[in-house]
Coordinates of C-alpha atoms in Angstrom, one line a residue:
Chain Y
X1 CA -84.2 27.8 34.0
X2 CA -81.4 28.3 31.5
X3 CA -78.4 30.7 32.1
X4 CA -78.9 33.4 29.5
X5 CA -82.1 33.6 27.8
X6 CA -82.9 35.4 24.2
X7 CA -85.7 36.1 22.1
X8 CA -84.4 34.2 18.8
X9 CA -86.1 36.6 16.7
X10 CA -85.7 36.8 13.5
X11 CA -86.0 40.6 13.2
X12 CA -86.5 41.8 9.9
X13 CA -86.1 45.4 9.6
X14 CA -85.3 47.8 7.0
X15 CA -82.3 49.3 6.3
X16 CA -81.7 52.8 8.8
X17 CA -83.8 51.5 11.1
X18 CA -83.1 51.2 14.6
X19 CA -83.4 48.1 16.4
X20 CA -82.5 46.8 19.9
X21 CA -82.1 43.0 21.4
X22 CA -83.0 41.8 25.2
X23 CA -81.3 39.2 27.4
X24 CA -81.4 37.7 30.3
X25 CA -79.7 36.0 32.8
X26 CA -80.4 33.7 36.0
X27 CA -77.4 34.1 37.7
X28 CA -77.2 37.3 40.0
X29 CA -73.3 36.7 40.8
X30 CA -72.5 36.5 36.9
X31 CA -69.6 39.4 36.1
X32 CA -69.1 39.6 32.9
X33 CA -71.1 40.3 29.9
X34 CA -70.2 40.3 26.7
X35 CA -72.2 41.0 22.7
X36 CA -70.5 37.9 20.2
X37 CA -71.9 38.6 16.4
X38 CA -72.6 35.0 14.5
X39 CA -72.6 34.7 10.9
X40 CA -74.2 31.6 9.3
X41 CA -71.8 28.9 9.4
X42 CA -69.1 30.7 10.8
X43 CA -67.6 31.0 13.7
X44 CA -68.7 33.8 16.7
X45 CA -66.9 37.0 16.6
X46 CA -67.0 39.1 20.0
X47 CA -68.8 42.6 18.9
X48 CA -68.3 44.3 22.6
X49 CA -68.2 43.8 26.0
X50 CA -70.7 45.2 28.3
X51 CA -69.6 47.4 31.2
X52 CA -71.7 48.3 34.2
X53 CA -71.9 51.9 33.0
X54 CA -73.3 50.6 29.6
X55 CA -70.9 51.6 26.5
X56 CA -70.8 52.4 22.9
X57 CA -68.9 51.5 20.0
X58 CA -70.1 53.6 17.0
X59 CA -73.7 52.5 16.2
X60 CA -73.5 50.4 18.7
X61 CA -74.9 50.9 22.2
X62 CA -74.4 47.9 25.1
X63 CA -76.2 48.5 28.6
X64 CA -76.2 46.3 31.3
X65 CA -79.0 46.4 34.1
X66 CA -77.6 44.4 37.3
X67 CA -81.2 44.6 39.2
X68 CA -83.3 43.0 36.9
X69 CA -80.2 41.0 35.7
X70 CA -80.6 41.6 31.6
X71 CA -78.4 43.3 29.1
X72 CA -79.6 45.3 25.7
X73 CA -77.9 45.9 22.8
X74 CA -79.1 49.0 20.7
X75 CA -78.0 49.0 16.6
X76 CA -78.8 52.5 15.2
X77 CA -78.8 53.2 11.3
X78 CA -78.7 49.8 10.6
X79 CA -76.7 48.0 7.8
X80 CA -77.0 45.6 5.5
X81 CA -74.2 44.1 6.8
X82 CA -75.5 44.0 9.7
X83 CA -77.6 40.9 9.5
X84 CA -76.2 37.7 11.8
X85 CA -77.4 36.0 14.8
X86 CA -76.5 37.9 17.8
X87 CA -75.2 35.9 20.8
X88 CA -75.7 36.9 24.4
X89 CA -73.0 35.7 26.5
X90 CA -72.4 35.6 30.4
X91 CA -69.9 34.4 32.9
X92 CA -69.8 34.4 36.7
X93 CA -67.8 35.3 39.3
X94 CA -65.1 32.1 39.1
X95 CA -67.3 30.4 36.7
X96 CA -65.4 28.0 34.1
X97 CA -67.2 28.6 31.1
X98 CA -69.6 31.1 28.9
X99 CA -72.9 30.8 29.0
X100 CA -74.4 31.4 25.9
X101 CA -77.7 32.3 24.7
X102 CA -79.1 31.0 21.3
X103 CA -79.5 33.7 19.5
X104 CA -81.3 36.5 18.0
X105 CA -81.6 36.7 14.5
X106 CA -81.1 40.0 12.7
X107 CA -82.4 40.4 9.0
X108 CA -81.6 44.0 7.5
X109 CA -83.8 44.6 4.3
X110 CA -82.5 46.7 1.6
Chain L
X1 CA -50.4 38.1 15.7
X2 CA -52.5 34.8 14.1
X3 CA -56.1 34.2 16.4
X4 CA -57.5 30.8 17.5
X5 CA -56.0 28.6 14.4
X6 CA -58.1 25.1 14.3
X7 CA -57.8 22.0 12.2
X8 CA -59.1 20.4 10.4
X9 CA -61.9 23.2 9.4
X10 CA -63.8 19.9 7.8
X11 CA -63.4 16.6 8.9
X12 CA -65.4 13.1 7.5
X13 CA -65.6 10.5 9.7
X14 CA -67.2 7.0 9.2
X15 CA -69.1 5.6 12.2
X16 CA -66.8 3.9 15.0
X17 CA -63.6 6.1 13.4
X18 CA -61.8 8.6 16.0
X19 CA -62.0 12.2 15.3
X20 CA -59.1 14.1 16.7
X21 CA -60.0 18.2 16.2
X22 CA -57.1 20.9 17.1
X23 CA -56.8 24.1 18.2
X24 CA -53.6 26.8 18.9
X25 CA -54.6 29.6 21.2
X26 CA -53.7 33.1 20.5
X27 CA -50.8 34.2 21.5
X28 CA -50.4 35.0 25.2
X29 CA -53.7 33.1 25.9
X30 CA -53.4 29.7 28.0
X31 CA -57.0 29.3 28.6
X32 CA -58.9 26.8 26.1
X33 CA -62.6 26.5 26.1
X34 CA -64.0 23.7 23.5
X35 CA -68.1 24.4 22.5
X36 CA -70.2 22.4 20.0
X37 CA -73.0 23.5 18.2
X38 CA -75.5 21.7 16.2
X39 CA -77.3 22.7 13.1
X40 CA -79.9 26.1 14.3
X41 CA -78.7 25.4 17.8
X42 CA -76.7 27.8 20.2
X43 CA -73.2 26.9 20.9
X44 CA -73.2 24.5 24.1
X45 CA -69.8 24.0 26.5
X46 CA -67.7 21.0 26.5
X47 CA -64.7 21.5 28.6
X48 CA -62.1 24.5 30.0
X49 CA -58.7 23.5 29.9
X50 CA -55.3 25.6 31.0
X51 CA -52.0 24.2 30.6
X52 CA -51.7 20.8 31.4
X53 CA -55.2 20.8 33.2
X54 CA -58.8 20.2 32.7
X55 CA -60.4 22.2 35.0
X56 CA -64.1 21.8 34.2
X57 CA -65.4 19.2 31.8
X58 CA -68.8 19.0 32.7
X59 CA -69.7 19.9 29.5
X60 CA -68.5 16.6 28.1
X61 CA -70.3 13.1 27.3
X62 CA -69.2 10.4 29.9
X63 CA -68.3 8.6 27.4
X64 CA -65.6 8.5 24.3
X65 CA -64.9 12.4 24.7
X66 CA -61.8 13.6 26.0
X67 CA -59.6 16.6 25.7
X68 CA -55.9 17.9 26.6
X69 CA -53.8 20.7 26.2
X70 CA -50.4 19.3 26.7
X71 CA -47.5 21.8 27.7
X72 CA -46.3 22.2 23.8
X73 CA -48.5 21.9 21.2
X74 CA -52.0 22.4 20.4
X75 CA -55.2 21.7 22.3
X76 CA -57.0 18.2 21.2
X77 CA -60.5 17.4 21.5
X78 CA -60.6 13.5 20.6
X79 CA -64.0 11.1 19.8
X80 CA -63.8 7.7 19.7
X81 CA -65.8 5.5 18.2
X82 CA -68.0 8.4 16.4
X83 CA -72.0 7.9 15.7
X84 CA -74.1 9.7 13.6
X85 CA -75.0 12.2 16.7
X86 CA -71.5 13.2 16.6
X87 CA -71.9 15.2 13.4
X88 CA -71.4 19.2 14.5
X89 CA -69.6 22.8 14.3
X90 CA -66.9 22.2 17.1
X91 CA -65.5 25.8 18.4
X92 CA -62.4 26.3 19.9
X93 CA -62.1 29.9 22.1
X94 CA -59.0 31.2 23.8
X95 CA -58.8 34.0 26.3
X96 CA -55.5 35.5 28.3
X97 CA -57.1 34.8 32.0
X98 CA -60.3 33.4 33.1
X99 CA -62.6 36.8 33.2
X100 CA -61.3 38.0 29.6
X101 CA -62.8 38.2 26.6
X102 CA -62.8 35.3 24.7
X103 CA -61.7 34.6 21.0
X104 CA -62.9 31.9 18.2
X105 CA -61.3 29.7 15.8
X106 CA -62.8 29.2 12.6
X107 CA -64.5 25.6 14.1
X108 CA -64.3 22.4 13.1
X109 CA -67.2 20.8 11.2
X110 CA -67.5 17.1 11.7
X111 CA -69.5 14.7 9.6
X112 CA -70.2 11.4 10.8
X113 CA -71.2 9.3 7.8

């Protein structure tokens, strides 16, 4: 089973529309969780961390759900500029590396 | 305050050349991480370095892959004898400790011709 899993998409939505992204993990000791934003060919760019009590960074909502071990992110109102891969990202307790999932794929439509 | 600074950002290699890829932390950060993703892939781990020490490389091929972060200077990711499969976005990330958030450089794209 991998590390982080993600539905790699692509979601095509329109512009203003609300749209939210699922992950999960297989490690129950991972402890920290982190949203990375990927443009094509560039490289990842960290868009937020995720905090037990979930948190929000303008249209932006993170949430993080320990018991079934997944984390969401929420984009409200969304942007043209918007549009990337959006990379799930997890590390455990000690761990040496990020786990990465492959992506979702975000398409805003004008 | 400069990020994760890599060179080269492109790099053309014939088969059985070395590749030697670079990469300066941020500022303040002495933990290295090296990823490389291929074309419509996800981003897959190599090796974590600090100062001085690999501490987890079991990301790397057996085989003509090694990395170092010597006390000066920057981080290098070296490929011997380079094929074909070698061709790929490498990633370098920094981050101040080993829970932390971690950082990106621009990537190095290797082309094995």
């Amino acid at each position: 089973r991998k590390e982080v899993e993600q539905d790699p998409g692509p979601f095509n939505v329109p512009e203003g529309a609300t749209v939210a992204f699922n992950c999960t993990y297989s490690n129950s000791a991972s402890q920290s969780f982190f949203w990375y934003r990927q443009d094509c060919r560039k490289e990842p760019k960290l868009l937020m961390s995720v905090y037990s009590s979930g948190n929000e960074d303008g249209r932006f909502t993170a949430q993080l759900n320990r018991a079934s071990q997944y984390i969401s992110l929420l984009i409200r109102d969304s942007k043209l500029s918007d549009s990337a891969t959006y990379l799930c990202v997890v590390k455990g307790r000690g761990a040496n590396n990020l786990f990465f999932g492959t992506g979702t794929r975000l398409t805003v439509i004008p | 305050n400069a990020g994760v600074m890599q060179n080269p950002r492109h790099l053309v290699r014939r088969r059985g050349q070395e590749a030697r890829l670079r990469c300066s932390p941020m500022k303040g950060h002495s933990h290295v991480y090296w990823y490389r993703q291929l074309p419509e892939e996800g981003l897959k781990f190599m090796v974590y370095l600090q100062k001085e020490n690999i501490i987890d490389e079991s990301g790397m091929p057996k085989e003509r892959f090694s990395a170092e972060f010597p006390k000066e200077g920057p981080s290098i990711l070296r490929i011997q004898q380079v094929v074909r499969g070698d061709s790929a976005a490498y990633f370098c990330a920094s981050s101040r400790d080993r829970s932390g958030e971690a950082f990106f450089g621009q990537g190095t794209r290797l082309t094995v011709v």
